[in-house]
Each structure stands twice: as C-alpha cells, then as structure tokens.
Amino acid sequence: MSSFGGALQSEVTKITSTRLWWILAIIMVAYVAVCAGGAAALFGGLGDATNGPSISGESLAPLIYSFGPTLGYVFAVLLGALATTNEFRHQTLTPTFLATPRRGRVLVAKLVALTGAGALYGVLAMVAAVGAGAGLLLAFGIDPQLGDPDTWALVGRSVLAMALWSAIGVGLGVLVPSQVAAIVIVLAFTQFIEPILRLASSIADWTAQIGQFLPGAASDALVGASFFALAGGGGGTMLEWWQGGLVLLGIAVLVSVLGWFTSWRRDVT
Amino acid sequence: MSAGVTIEFSSLTKTFGQVQAVSDLSFTVEPGQVTGFLGPNGAGKTTTLRMLLGLVRPTSGSATFGGTAYRDLPSPLATVGSALEAASFHPGRSAANHLRIYAQSAGIDRERVQLVLHRVGLGAYGDRRVGGYSLGMRQRLGLAFALLGDPRVLVLDEPINGLDPEGIKWIRLLLRELADEGRTVLISSHLLSEVQQSVDEVVIVSHGRLIHRGSLASLDQSEQKQVIVDATDRQVLAAALEAAGYTVSPLRGGVLVADAEAADVGRIAFAAGIAVTALSQKRVGLEESFLHLVGEEGAL
C-alpha cells in the first residue's frame, strides 16, 4: 500500500542517496565557521582599540551566533529548491508519481522531509557559528554567554528559521521548475535584491512597515539578532519573532500552493 | 497470482493546443498475452500510455485497469509496472537506491530491490551510480522498476530500444514468461520487426487514431500470395506462365509470379516440360502490411 509514511520515507531517501546534501552542508559549515570566527576575532580583538568598531560585550555573542541563519539560510533554500528542481530536471517525477499517484501527498511529504533537512542544516550551522564564535570570544576573554538561556533560545529560533527556509526552497522549486532559473532567483534575491530593498525601505516609516515583511527581515526578526539589522539601519522596525516565523511559513505555503497550480498538477510528459 | 487484469481504453482523446495527439482511441488489452502497441514516431503512443498511467490528463475519455483508473489503484506499483521511454534517473544515485526510493513510497518489501536487479541482470551493478550506466543498462533498470511490485500488468514504452542483440533475445523470453504467467503485457514500438517475434496481438495507431486491432496473423495479408520460381531457361518459364494468365516479373534469383499458388505454378512448369530449379511461396511481409497500414510516415 502506498501511504504518507512511505512517501515521506522515500523523500528522505531521495535526499540522503545523492552527494548534494553533505557537500552543501560542508560548504555551509565552513563558511559560517570562518565568518563567525572571523567576526568574533575582529570585534573581540579590536573591541578595546579606539579606532575599531565597537559593539558592547553583551550583544556581541548573539550577533555572532546569528551568522548561522543569516549566512546559512541560502544553503537551506538551495537544498530545498534543488530537491524539487532535480525531479523536473532528471524526470524522476515520472517514477515518483507512478509510485504515489496522489501528487498532493508527494508535495506535502517533500515539504516535511526538506523542513527536517533544513532543521538539520540549522543545527549544523549553529554548531559552526557557536563553536567558532564562542571559541574565539573566549580566546579574547569575552563571555560567550553560553550559560544564558537567551542564547539557547536564539539557537532554537535559528534552527526553526533554517527549517522554514528549506521549505520555502521546495515551494520555489515547484513554482520555478527550471533548475538554473531557480538557482539564479535564489542567489539574486537573497544576495542582491532583498538587501537593496531592505535598505531602501528604511527611508520612510511607511516603507519600513512594508520592509519588515521581506523574507530576510522576517527571518532576522525570528532569529532575534542580525548584523544586517545593525549595519543596515533597517532594524528600527522589526516584527516580533513569532510574527517573523509566521511570515516565513506563509511564504513557504504560498509558493507551494502557487507551484501546485502552475507545475505540480500538470501533465508529466 | 490472482485473476488477470484487462486494460480498457475508452474514447481516449488528448488535445495539445490545436493538435489532436490522440483521437477517440478505444481498445482493450487482455491478460496472458503480449500486445504490441505499434505506430510510427509521433503517432501518440507515449501520450496514450502516459494517460493510462495518470501522468497526463485526457481531454476526454478514459483508460482503466479493469475499470479502475491508475490514480485510484490502492497499490499502483503492485498492480501495474511500467517503464517509459524517458530515462528517469538521477545520475548521481545508485540503481539500488533509485529502486529503494520507489519501493518505500509504494510500501514494497525492500528485498524486492535486489531481487528485481538480479532478474534484469544488474545484480552486480546495483551500487553503481546510474550516471555511468550504458543505454542498455538503463533500459534494464527501467524494467527492474516495472517489475518492482511484482505487478499483474506491465506497460513498457519502447523496451527494446537500445538493447543489444543478446538483450533483445533476453527481453523476448522475459515478456513471453510474464505473459505465460497470466500477466497483461503491453509494449509499444515504432518498428513491427522489433516486436513481431514477441507479440501475440497488435494494436496499430497512426496520427492518434486506431487503424488496426487484431492478432499478429491478421496482419498477414494472405490473399496476396506470390510465388518465386526459377528454371535453367527463365525465358521459357516466364512465357509459359504468361500464357497461363499470370503476371510475372524478373528477379535476380528467378521469376516472381504475382497472386499465385506454388502448386499451380509447379503444375504449369511440369506441363510445359520445364525442370524447375526453385519454387517457393512468398507472403507479403508483415512489415510491408504494417507500413501499408500506417502510410508513408511509417517508412522512417
């Protein structure tokens, strides 16, 4: 019998049976660790110097730990987007839909599986950010605040953010089945378009009200700390953390539903 | 093995924009036989099979397995096994994992994966990534996917394409075996000669329309019999036959007598005192009948 449990198991095996997930994970961990460690060394080492940038010791640790989701989320989106676009690209939707003709079941199973994979990426990103960040903060004699429950709440919210980003990637891949197009959109939007929009939205109050709903801004709100909010000046208007989470969830659901109508339920030829 | 399943196509129609790919197609495919689904490239065979398997939505009409549409089958892979023309594999995934994924989603016992890999002759290559597979190996893996759920119905799109002579011999035996086990076997091909040694029944389509349905023998247009005859002196032989009212035409190896029985030709030669050196009845080939049915575009 085909069942949801079977479909979910199958989606998990799809992720683990190719090399993509661990190659992406290694790059992400290295990237996050280098940046978090580098920032910890930069701000920790120069914190007392008169000409260096200065952030108070108390807010430094969470900012550095937030490198996990703020740098890692691109990898979670890509993992999700590649999981779906690969099905179109290699025409594996044919055997998938032959094994589970209920296409809605397949899509939900994929969303659940990739949300789990995104959470795992979240854990790995936080291990990298906290591991490298706390290590270097300690080396410079700064309290890494590992005893503070707020720190662990931030870690937890970061993992949740990464999980939701991966689900957004799945939905995006359904909406834009072309793999190249999906990758270009992910990179262009996250690395270029959204940062500009967030900066631009901080010009006026009313634009800032809109800007806080941008996915990156919502993600920062969910995580609760971000270098971008600090540096961009757009941090003045922020959603509550749970609102940020709901915005990400809403985007994931929206793109998946749109993709359902534009590609998923269409003829597979 | 429980009772056989009949595939039923009923007024199946598919329109892509202005193009009618499949038009009002109705026929049934019975269990215990190998049915060839034939037609030139672009005749609508693949679209028809994809509609049967719930991958393409028909514009109108239906295709069912004993009355049940594919998407309503409780255990689709355990009822219908299919291999479609497109190579549907992730090149970076091993063949065993490829099969395991679909076994999981269909709730099929994990042991079946190794079993079917062995059955199609890929037992030693299951852990290799499919990207390194030859075309023939991919065909075999496609067949392994079809056999995964030990289904009562097999739907194979161009299964012989890309196989080497040994592979062709092997698949013929396999198809025969499967049909003899009471399964319903439907295979498509654009070449009759490719499947004529395997099929019992033929369904021929052209331009999306059904143009012939019957046994393989029904393609044999036996009313058009020809005789090839030869003698030391062909001129005399031809003249004798023409005198008897036959139409003859010279061949490199003798004389072709249209619309004739070998016995009659032999009697005429004997009566004329000609020693015949060769005499054989020739039937209009199946392939010729097939090409005649599907028209010019069949001569690809």
Coordinates of C-alpha atoms in Angstrom, one line a residue:
Chain A
M1 CA 0.0 0.0 0.0
S2 CA 1.2 3.5 -0.7
S3 CA 0.9 5.7 2.3
F4 CA 2.0 9.1 3.5
G5 CA 4.6 7.4 5.8
G6 CA 6.1 5.6 2.8
A7 CA 6.1 8.8 0.7
L8 CA 7.9 10.6 3.5
Q9 CA 10.4 7.9 3.9
S10 CA 11.0 7.9 0.2
E11 CA 11.6 11.7 0.2
V12 CA 14.2 11.3 3.0
T13 CA 16.0 8.6 1.0
K14 CA 16.0 10.9 -2.1
I15 CA 17.9 13.5 0.0
T16 CA 20.4 11.1 1.5
S17 CA 21.1 9.0 -1.6
T18 CA 23.0 11.7 -3.5
R19 CA 26.0 13.6 -2.5
L20 CA 24.4 17.1 -2.7
W21 CA 23.2 17.4 0.9
W22 CA 26.6 16.8 2.5
I23 CA 28.6 18.8 0.0
L24 CA 26.3 21.8 0.6
A25 CA 26.5 21.2 4.3
I26 CA 30.3 21.1 4.4
I27 CA 30.5 24.4 2.4
M28 CA 27.9 26.0 4.7
V29 CA 29.6 24.9 7.9
A30 CA 33.0 26.1 6.7
Y31 CA 31.5 29.4 5.5
V32 CA 29.6 30.1 8.7
A33 CA 32.5 29.0 10.9
V34 CA 35.0 31.2 9.1
C35 CA 32.7 34.2 9.2
A36 CA 31.5 33.8 12.8
G37 CA 35.1 33.1 14.0
G38 CA 36.4 36.0 12.0
A39 CA 33.8 38.4 13.3
A40 CA 34.5 37.2 16.9
A41 CA 38.2 37.7 16.4
L42 CA 37.6 41.1 14.8
F43 CA 35.2 42.6 17.3
G44 CA 36.7 40.7 20.3
G45 CA 40.3 41.7 19.4
L46 CA 39.6 45.2 18.4
G47 CA 36.8 45.9 20.9
D48 CA 39.1 47.9 23.2
A49 CA 41.0 49.7 20.5
T50 CA 39.9 53.3 20.0
N51 CA 39.7 53.1 16.2
G52 CA 38.0 49.8 15.9
P53 CA 34.3 49.1 15.5
S54 CA 32.7 48.7 18.9
I55 CA 29.8 46.5 20.0
S56 CA 29.0 46.1 23.6
G57 CA 30.1 42.7 25.0
E58 CA 26.6 41.7 25.8
S59 CA 25.2 42.0 22.3
L60 CA 28.3 40.7 20.6
A61 CA 27.8 36.9 21.2
P62 CA 24.2 36.7 19.9
L63 CA 25.2 38.7 16.8
I64 CA 28.0 36.3 16.1
Y65 CA 25.8 33.3 16.6
S66 CA 23.2 34.7 14.3
F67 CA 25.7 34.2 11.5
G68 CA 24.3 30.7 11.5
P69 CA 21.0 31.5 10.0
T70 CA 21.9 34.8 8.3
L71 CA 24.6 33.2 6.2
G72 CA 23.3 29.7 6.3
Y73 CA 19.8 30.2 5.0
V74 CA 20.9 30.4 1.4
F75 CA 22.1 26.8 1.7
A76 CA 18.8 25.7 3.2
V77 CA 16.9 27.4 0.4
L78 CA 19.1 25.9 -2.2
L79 CA 18.8 22.4 -0.7
G80 CA 15.0 22.7 -0.9
A81 CA 14.9 24.2 -4.3
L82 CA 17.4 21.6 -5.8
A83 CA 15.3 18.8 -4.2
T84 CA 12.3 19.8 -6.3
T85 CA 14.0 21.1 -9.5
N86 CA 16.1 17.9 -9.7
E87 CA 12.8 15.9 -10.0
F88 CA 11.9 18.0 -13.0
R89 CA 15.4 18.1 -14.5
H90 CA 16.0 14.3 -14.3
Q91 CA 12.4 13.5 -15.0
T92 CA 12.2 11.5 -11.8
L93 CA 8.7 12.9 -11.3
T94 CA 7.5 10.1 -13.6
P95 CA 8.5 7.2 -11.3
T96 CA 7.6 9.4 -8.3
F97 CA 4.0 9.9 -9.5
L98 CA 3.8 6.3 -10.7
A99 CA 4.6 5.1 -7.1
T100 CA 2.4 7.7 -5.5
P101 CA -0.2 9.0 -7.9
R102 CA -1.6 11.3 -5.2
R103 CA 0.5 14.3 -6.1
G104 CA -0.6 16.4 -3.1
R105 CA 0.7 13.6 -0.8
V106 CA 4.1 13.7 -2.6
L107 CA 4.4 17.5 -2.3
V108 CA 3.5 17.5 1.4
A109 CA 5.9 14.6 2.1
K110 CA 8.6 16.6 0.3
L111 CA 7.9 19.7 2.3
V112 CA 8.0 17.8 5.5
A113 CA 11.2 15.9 4.6
L114 CA 13.0 19.1 3.5
T115 CA 11.8 21.0 6.6
G116 CA 13.5 18.3 8.6
A117 CA 16.7 18.5 6.4
G118 CA 16.6 22.3 6.9
A119 CA 16.4 21.9 10.6
L120 CA 19.4 19.6 10.4
Y121 CA 21.2 22.3 8.4
G122 CA 20.2 24.7 11.2
V123 CA 21.8 22.6 13.8
L124 CA 25.0 22.2 11.7
A125 CA 25.1 26.0 11.1
M126 CA 24.6 26.7 14.8
V127 CA 27.3 24.2 15.7
A128 CA 29.6 26.1 13.3
A129 CA 28.6 29.6 14.5
V130 CA 28.6 28.9 18.2
G131 CA 31.6 26.6 18.0
A132 CA 33.8 29.0 16.1
G133 CA 32.3 32.2 17.6
A134 CA 32.3 31.1 21.3
G135 CA 35.8 29.7 20.9
L136 CA 37.3 32.9 19.7
L137 CA 35.3 35.1 22.1
L138 CA 36.7 33.0 24.9
A139 CA 40.2 33.4 23.5
F140 CA 39.8 37.2 23.7
G141 CA 38.4 37.0 27.2
I142 CA 34.8 37.8 26.3
D143 CA 31.9 36.0 27.8
P144 CA 30.4 33.8 25.1
Q145 CA 27.1 33.8 27.1
L146 CA 26.7 30.1 26.8
G147 CA 25.1 29.9 30.2
D148 CA 22.4 32.4 29.2
P149 CA 19.1 30.8 28.3
D150 CA 18.5 33.7 25.8
T151 CA 21.5 32.3 23.8
W152 CA 19.9 28.9 23.5
A153 CA 16.5 30.4 22.6
L154 CA 18.3 32.2 19.8
V155 CA 19.9 28.9 18.7
G156 CA 16.5 27.2 18.7
R157 CA 14.8 30.0 16.7
S158 CA 17.7 29.9 14.2
V159 CA 17.1 26.2 13.7
L160 CA 13.4 26.9 13.1
A161 CA 14.3 29.7 10.6
M162 CA 16.6 27.3 8.7
A163 CA 13.8 24.7 8.6
L164 CA 11.3 27.2 7.2
W165 CA 13.8 28.4 4.6
S166 CA 14.3 24.9 3.3
A167 CA 10.5 24.6 2.9
I168 CA 10.4 27.9 1.0
G169 CA 13.1 26.4 -1.3
V170 CA 10.9 23.4 -2.0
G171 CA 7.9 25.7 -2.9
L172 CA 10.1 27.9 -5.0
G173 CA 11.4 24.8 -6.9
V174 CA 7.8 23.8 -7.6
L175 CA 6.9 27.3 -8.7
V176 CA 10.1 27.6 -10.9
P177 CA 10.8 24.1 -12.1
S178 CA 13.8 25.2 -14.2
Q179 CA 16.8 24.5 -12.0
V180 CA 19.0 27.2 -13.5
A181 CA 16.3 29.8 -13.1
A182 CA 15.6 28.7 -9.5
I183 CA 19.2 29.0 -8.5
V184 CA 19.6 32.4 -10.2
I185 CA 16.5 33.6 -8.4
V186 CA 17.6 32.4 -5.0
L187 CA 21.1 33.9 -5.4
A188 CA 19.9 37.2 -7.0
F189 CA 17.1 37.7 -4.5
T190 CA 18.9 36.8 -1.3
Q191 CA 22.3 38.3 -2.1
F192 CA 21.3 41.4 -4.1
I193 CA 17.7 42.3 -4.5
E194 CA 16.5 41.9 -0.9
P195 CA 19.4 43.7 0.8
I196 CA 18.7 46.7 -1.5
L197 CA 15.0 46.6 -0.9
R198 CA 15.6 46.4 2.9
L199 CA 18.0 49.4 2.7
A200 CA 15.6 51.3 0.5
S201 CA 12.6 50.5 2.7
S202 CA 14.2 52.2 5.7
I203 CA 13.9 55.6 4.0
A204 CA 10.4 56.3 5.3
D205 CA 8.2 55.0 8.1
W206 CA 5.6 53.6 5.8
T207 CA 8.1 51.8 3.6
A208 CA 9.7 50.4 6.7
Q209 CA 6.4 49.0 7.7
I210 CA 6.3 47.0 4.4
G211 CA 10.0 46.2 4.5
Q212 CA 9.7 44.3 7.7
F213 CA 7.7 41.7 5.8
L214 CA 10.5 41.0 3.4
P215 CA 11.6 37.3 3.9
G216 CA 15.1 38.2 5.1
A217 CA 13.8 40.8 7.5
A218 CA 11.2 38.3 8.8
S219 CA 13.9 35.8 9.2
D220 CA 16.1 38.2 11.2
A221 CA 13.0 39.0 13.4
L222 CA 12.5 35.3 14.0
V223 CA 16.2 34.8 14.9
G224 CA 16.2 37.9 17.0
A225 CA 19.6 39.3 16.1
S226 CA 21.4 40.1 12.9
F227 CA 24.4 42.0 11.6
F228 CA 22.3 43.3 8.8
A229 CA 19.8 44.9 11.1
L230 CA 22.6 46.5 12.9
A231 CA 24.6 47.7 9.9
G232 CA 21.7 48.5 7.5
G233 CA 19.8 50.7 9.9
G234 CA 16.7 48.9 8.8
G235 CA 16.5 47.3 12.2
G236 CA 14.3 50.0 13.6
T237 CA 11.1 48.3 12.5
M238 CA 11.1 44.7 13.3
L239 CA 8.4 42.1 13.6
E240 CA 8.0 40.0 16.8
W241 CA 10.0 36.8 16.5
W242 CA 6.8 34.7 16.1
Q243 CA 5.5 37.0 13.5
G244 CA 8.7 36.6 11.6
G245 CA 8.2 32.8 11.8
L246 CA 4.7 33.1 10.5
V247 CA 5.7 35.3 7.6
L248 CA 8.3 32.6 6.6
L249 CA 5.7 29.9 7.0
G250 CA 3.2 31.9 4.9
I251 CA 5.8 32.4 2.1
A252 CA 6.5 28.7 2.1
V253 CA 2.8 27.8 1.9
L254 CA 2.1 30.5 -0.7
V255 CA 4.8 29.5 -3.2
S256 CA 4.0 25.8 -2.7
V257 CA 0.3 26.4 -3.5
L258 CA 1.1 28.6 -6.5
G259 CA 3.6 25.9 -7.7
W260 CA 0.9 23.3 -7.3
F261 CA -1.3 25.0 -9.8
T262 CA 1.5 26.1 -12.2
S263 CA 3.5 22.9 -12.4
W264 CA 2.9 20.1 -10.0
R265 CA -0.5 19.0 -11.1
R266 CA 0.3 19.5 -14.8
D267 CA 0.9 16.7 -17.3
V268 CA 4.2 15.0 -16.9
T269 CA 5.4 14.4 -20.4
Chain B
M1 CA -1.2 -14.6 -9.0
S2 CA -4.8 -13.5 -8.9
A3 CA -7.0 -13.1 -11.9
G4 CA -5.7 -11.2 -14.9
V5 CA -6.4 -7.5 -15.4
T6 CA -7.7 -6.1 -18.6
I7 CA -6.6 -2.7 -19.8
E8 CA -9.5 -0.7 -21.2
F9 CA -9.2 2.4 -23.3
S10 CA -12.4 4.1 -23.9
S11 CA -12.8 7.0 -26.4
L12 CA -9.5 8.3 -25.1
T13 CA -8.7 11.7 -26.5
K14 CA -5.9 14.2 -25.9
T15 CA -5.5 17.6 -27.5
F16 CA -2.4 19.8 -27.1
G17 CA -3.5 23.2 -28.2
Q18 CA -4.6 22.8 -31.8
V19 CA -3.0 19.4 -32.2
Q20 CA -5.0 16.3 -31.5
A21 CA -2.4 13.9 -30.3
V22 CA -4.8 11.0 -29.5
S23 CA -8.3 10.8 -31.1
D24 CA -11.1 8.7 -29.7
L25 CA -9.0 5.7 -29.0
S26 CA -10.9 2.6 -27.8
F27 CA -9.5 -0.9 -27.4
T28 CA -8.8 -3.5 -24.7
V29 CA -5.6 -5.4 -23.8
E30 CA -6.2 -8.9 -22.5
P31 CA -4.2 -10.8 -19.9
G32 CA -2.0 -13.7 -20.7
Q33 CA -0.8 -12.2 -24.0
V34 CA 1.8 -9.8 -25.2
T35 CA 0.2 -7.0 -27.0
G36 CA 2.2 -4.8 -29.3
F37 CA 1.2 -1.1 -29.4
L38 CA 2.5 0.0 -32.7
G39 CA 2.7 3.1 -34.8
P40 CA 5.3 5.5 -36.3
N41 CA 7.0 8.0 -34.1
G42 CA 4.6 10.8 -33.2
A43 CA 1.5 8.6 -33.6
G44 CA 0.5 9.3 -30.0
K45 CA 1.7 6.1 -28.4
T46 CA 3.6 7.6 -25.5
T47 CA 0.9 10.1 -24.8
T48 CA -1.6 7.3 -24.7
L49 CA 0.5 5.3 -22.2
R50 CA 1.1 8.4 -20.1
M51 CA -2.7 8.9 -19.9
L52 CA -3.1 5.3 -18.9
L53 CA -0.7 5.8 -16.1
G54 CA -2.2 9.0 -14.8
L55 CA 0.7 11.2 -15.8
V56 CA -1.2 13.1 -18.5
R57 CA -4.8 14.1 -18.1
P58 CA -7.0 13.0 -21.0
T59 CA -9.0 15.8 -22.7
S60 CA -11.9 13.2 -22.7
G61 CA -12.4 9.5 -22.4
S62 CA -10.7 7.2 -20.0
A63 CA -8.1 4.5 -19.7
T64 CA -8.5 2.0 -16.8
F65 CA -7.3 -1.3 -15.4
G66 CA -10.4 -3.4 -15.1
G67 CA -12.4 -0.3 -14.6
T68 CA -10.1 1.4 -12.1
A69 CA -8.1 4.5 -13.1
Y70 CA -4.4 4.4 -12.2
R71 CA -4.6 7.0 -9.6
D72 CA -7.3 5.1 -7.8
L73 CA -5.4 1.9 -7.5
P74 CA -4.8 1.1 -3.9
S75 CA -1.3 -0.2 -4.6
P76 CA -0.3 1.1 -8.0
L77 CA 3.2 -0.4 -8.4
A78 CA 1.9 -3.8 -7.2
T79 CA -0.8 -3.7 -9.9
V80 CA 0.9 -2.0 -12.8
G81 CA 4.6 -2.0 -13.6
S82 CA 5.7 0.5 -16.2
A83 CA 8.8 1.6 -17.9
L84 CA 8.5 4.7 -20.0
E85 CA 10.8 5.8 -22.8
A86 CA 12.4 8.8 -21.0
A87 CA 15.4 8.0 -18.9
S88 CA 14.0 9.0 -15.5
F89 CA 17.0 8.6 -13.3
H90 CA 19.1 10.9 -11.1
P91 CA 22.6 10.2 -12.5
G92 CA 24.2 10.6 -9.1
R93 CA 22.1 8.0 -7.4
S94 CA 22.8 4.2 -7.4
A95 CA 20.4 1.9 -9.1
A96 CA 19.6 0.1 -5.8
N97 CA 18.8 3.4 -4.1
H98 CA 16.7 4.5 -7.1
L99 CA 14.6 1.4 -6.7
R100 CA 14.6 1.6 -2.9
I101 CA 13.0 5.1 -3.1
Y102 CA 10.0 3.9 -5.1
A103 CA 9.8 0.7 -3.1
Q104 CA 9.5 2.8 0.0
S105 CA 6.8 5.1 -1.3
A106 CA 4.8 2.2 -2.7
G107 CA 5.2 0.2 0.5
I108 CA 7.0 -2.6 -1.3
D109 CA 9.3 -5.0 0.6
R110 CA 12.9 -3.9 0.5
E111 CA 14.1 -7.3 -0.6
R112 CA 12.4 -6.9 -3.9
V113 CA 15.1 -4.3 -4.9
Q114 CA 17.9 -6.9 -5.1
L115 CA 15.5 -9.5 -6.5
V116 CA 14.5 -7.4 -9.5
L117 CA 18.1 -6.1 -10.0
H118 CA 19.1 -9.7 -10.3
R119 CA 16.2 -10.6 -12.6
V120 CA 17.2 -7.9 -15.1
G121 CA 20.8 -8.9 -14.9
L122 CA 22.0 -5.8 -12.9
G123 CA 22.7 -7.7 -9.7
A124 CA 26.4 -6.9 -9.8
Y125 CA 25.9 -3.2 -10.6
G126 CA 23.2 -2.2 -8.1
D127 CA 25.6 0.0 -6.1
R128 CA 26.9 1.9 -9.1
R129 CA 25.7 5.4 -9.9
V130 CA 23.3 5.3 -12.8
G131 CA 25.2 8.2 -14.5
G132 CA 27.8 5.6 -15.5
Y133 CA 25.2 3.2 -17.0
S134 CA 25.0 2.3 -20.7
L135 CA 21.8 2.8 -22.6
G136 CA 21.1 -0.9 -22.4
M137 CA 21.7 -1.0 -18.6
R138 CA 19.3 1.9 -18.2
Q139 CA 16.7 0.0 -20.2
R140 CA 17.2 -2.9 -17.8
L141 CA 16.9 -0.6 -14.8
G142 CA 13.7 0.8 -16.2
L143 CA 12.4 -2.8 -16.5
A144 CA 13.6 -3.5 -12.9
F145 CA 11.4 -0.5 -11.8
A146 CA 8.5 -2.0 -13.7
L147 CA 8.9 -5.4 -12.0
L148 CA 9.4 -3.9 -8.5
G149 CA 5.9 -4.5 -7.3
D150 CA 5.5 -7.9 -8.9
P151 CA 2.6 -6.4 -10.9
R152 CA -0.1 -8.2 -12.8
V153 CA 0.1 -5.6 -15.7
L154 CA 3.2 -4.5 -17.5
V155 CA 3.2 -1.3 -19.6
L156 CA 6.5 -0.8 -21.4
D157 CA 7.3 2.0 -23.8
E158 CA 9.8 1.0 -26.4
P159 CA 11.5 -1.5 -24.2
I160 CA 13.7 -2.9 -26.9
N161 CA 15.2 0.4 -28.0
G162 CA 18.9 0.5 -27.1
L163 CA 19.3 -3.2 -26.3
D164 CA 22.0 -5.2 -27.9
P165 CA 21.0 -8.5 -29.8
E166 CA 21.6 -10.5 -26.6
G167 CA 19.4 -8.1 -24.7
I168 CA 16.7 -8.3 -27.3
K169 CA 16.7 -12.1 -27.1
W170 CA 16.6 -11.9 -23.3
I171 CA 13.7 -9.4 -23.2
R172 CA 11.7 -11.5 -25.6
L173 CA 12.0 -14.5 -23.4
L174 CA 11.1 -12.4 -20.3
L175 CA 8.0 -10.9 -22.0
R176 CA 6.9 -14.4 -23.0
E177 CA 7.4 -15.7 -19.5
L178 CA 5.5 -12.8 -18.0
A179 CA 2.5 -13.3 -20.3
D180 CA 2.6 -17.1 -19.7
E181 CA 2.2 -16.3 -16.0
G182 CA -1.1 -14.7 -16.8
R183 CA 0.0 -11.1 -16.7
T184 CA -1.2 -8.4 -19.1
V185 CA 1.8 -7.2 -21.2
L186 CA 1.5 -4.1 -23.3
I187 CA 4.6 -3.0 -25.2
S188 CA 4.9 -0.1 -27.6
S189 CA 7.3 0.1 -30.6
H190 CA 7.6 2.1 -33.8
L191 CA 9.0 -1.0 -35.5
L192 CA 6.9 -4.1 -36.1
S193 CA 10.0 -6.1 -36.9
E194 CA 11.4 -5.3 -33.5
V195 CA 8.5 -6.9 -31.7
Q196 CA 7.0 -9.3 -34.1
Q197 CA 8.7 -12.2 -32.5
S198 CA 7.3 -11.3 -29.1
V199 CA 3.8 -10.2 -29.6
D200 CA 0.6 -12.2 -29.9
E201 CA -1.7 -9.2 -30.6
V202 CA -1.2 -5.9 -32.3
V203 CA -2.8 -2.5 -31.9
I204 CA -1.7 -0.1 -34.6
V205 CA -2.2 3.6 -34.3
S206 CA -1.3 6.4 -36.7
H207 CA -1.9 10.1 -36.1
G208 CA -3.5 9.3 -32.8
R209 CA -6.2 7.1 -34.4
L210 CA -6.7 3.3 -34.1
I211 CA -6.1 1.8 -37.5
H212 CA -5.8 -1.9 -36.8
R213 CA -6.5 -4.2 -34.0
G214 CA -6.1 -8.0 -34.1
S215 CA -3.8 -10.9 -33.9
L216 CA -0.3 -10.8 -35.4
A217 CA -1.5 -13.2 -38.0
S218 CA -4.3 -10.8 -39.0
L219 CA -1.6 -8.5 -40.4
D220 CA -0.6 -11.2 -42.8
Q221 CA -2.5 -10.4 -45.9
S222 CA -2.6 -13.9 -47.2
E223 CA -4.9 -13.0 -50.2
Q224 CA -1.8 -11.5 -51.8
K225 CA 0.3 -14.6 -52.3
Q226 CA 3.3 -14.6 -54.5
V227 CA 5.5 -17.4 -55.8
I228 CA 9.2 -17.3 -56.6
V229 CA 10.2 -19.8 -59.2
D230 CA 13.3 -20.5 -61.2
A231 CA 14.5 -22.7 -64.0
T232 CA 17.6 -23.0 -66.2
D233 CA 15.8 -21.2 -69.0
R234 CA 13.9 -18.4 -67.4
Q235 CA 12.6 -17.0 -70.7
V236 CA 10.7 -20.2 -71.5
L237 CA 9.4 -20.4 -67.9
A238 CA 8.1 -16.8 -68.0
A239 CA 6.5 -17.3 -71.3
A240 CA 4.7 -20.5 -70.1
L241 CA 3.4 -18.7 -67.0
E242 CA 2.3 -15.7 -69.0
A243 CA 0.5 -18.0 -71.4
A244 CA -1.4 -19.4 -68.4
G245 CA -2.5 -15.9 -67.5
Y246 CA -0.1 -14.9 -64.7
T247 CA 1.7 -11.7 -64.2
V248 CA 5.4 -12.3 -63.9
S249 CA 8.4 -10.1 -63.2
P250 CA 12.0 -11.0 -63.4
L251 CA 14.0 -11.2 -60.1
R252 CA 17.8 -11.6 -59.7
G253 CA 17.2 -15.2 -58.5
G254 CA 14.3 -16.2 -60.6
V255 CA 10.8 -15.1 -61.6
L256 CA 8.2 -13.6 -59.3
V257 CA 4.7 -14.7 -60.0
A258 CA 2.0 -12.4 -58.6
D259 CA -1.2 -13.8 -57.0
A260 CA -0.3 -17.4 -57.4
E261 CA -0.1 -20.7 -55.5
A262 CA 3.1 -22.7 -55.6
A263 CA 1.3 -25.9 -56.6
D264 CA -0.3 -24.2 -59.7
V265 CA 3.0 -22.7 -60.8
G266 CA 4.7 -26.1 -60.4
R267 CA 2.0 -27.8 -62.5
I268 CA 2.3 -25.3 -65.3
A269 CA 6.0 -25.8 -65.5
F270 CA 5.7 -29.5 -65.4
A271 CA 3.1 -29.4 -68.2
A272 CA 5.4 -27.3 -70.3
G273 CA 8.2 -29.7 -69.7
I274 CA 10.4 -27.2 -67.8
A275 CA 12.6 -28.5 -65.0
V276 CA 12.1 -26.2 -62.1
T277 CA 15.2 -25.4 -60.0
A278 CA 13.5 -23.4 -57.3
L279 CA 9.9 -23.0 -56.2
S280 CA 8.6 -21.2 -53.1
Q281 CA 5.6 -19.5 -51.9
K282 CA 6.2 -15.9 -50.7
R283 CA 3.8 -14.0 -48.5
V284 CA 3.6 -10.3 -48.4
G285 CA 5.7 -9.4 -45.3
L286 CA 4.2 -8.3 -42.1
E287 CA 6.3 -5.3 -42.1
E288 CA 5.0 -4.4 -45.6
S289 CA 1.4 -4.7 -44.4
F290 CA 2.3 -2.6 -41.3
L291 CA 3.8 0.1 -43.4
H292 CA 0.9 0.0 -45.8
L293 CA -1.5 0.4 -42.8
V294 CA 0.3 3.4 -41.2
G295 CA 1.0 5.0 -44.6
E296 CA 4.0 6.8 -45.8
E297 CA 5.2 8.3 -42.5
G298 CA 5.7 4.7 -41.3
A299 CA 8.7 4.3 -43.6
L300 CA 11.0 6.0 -41.1

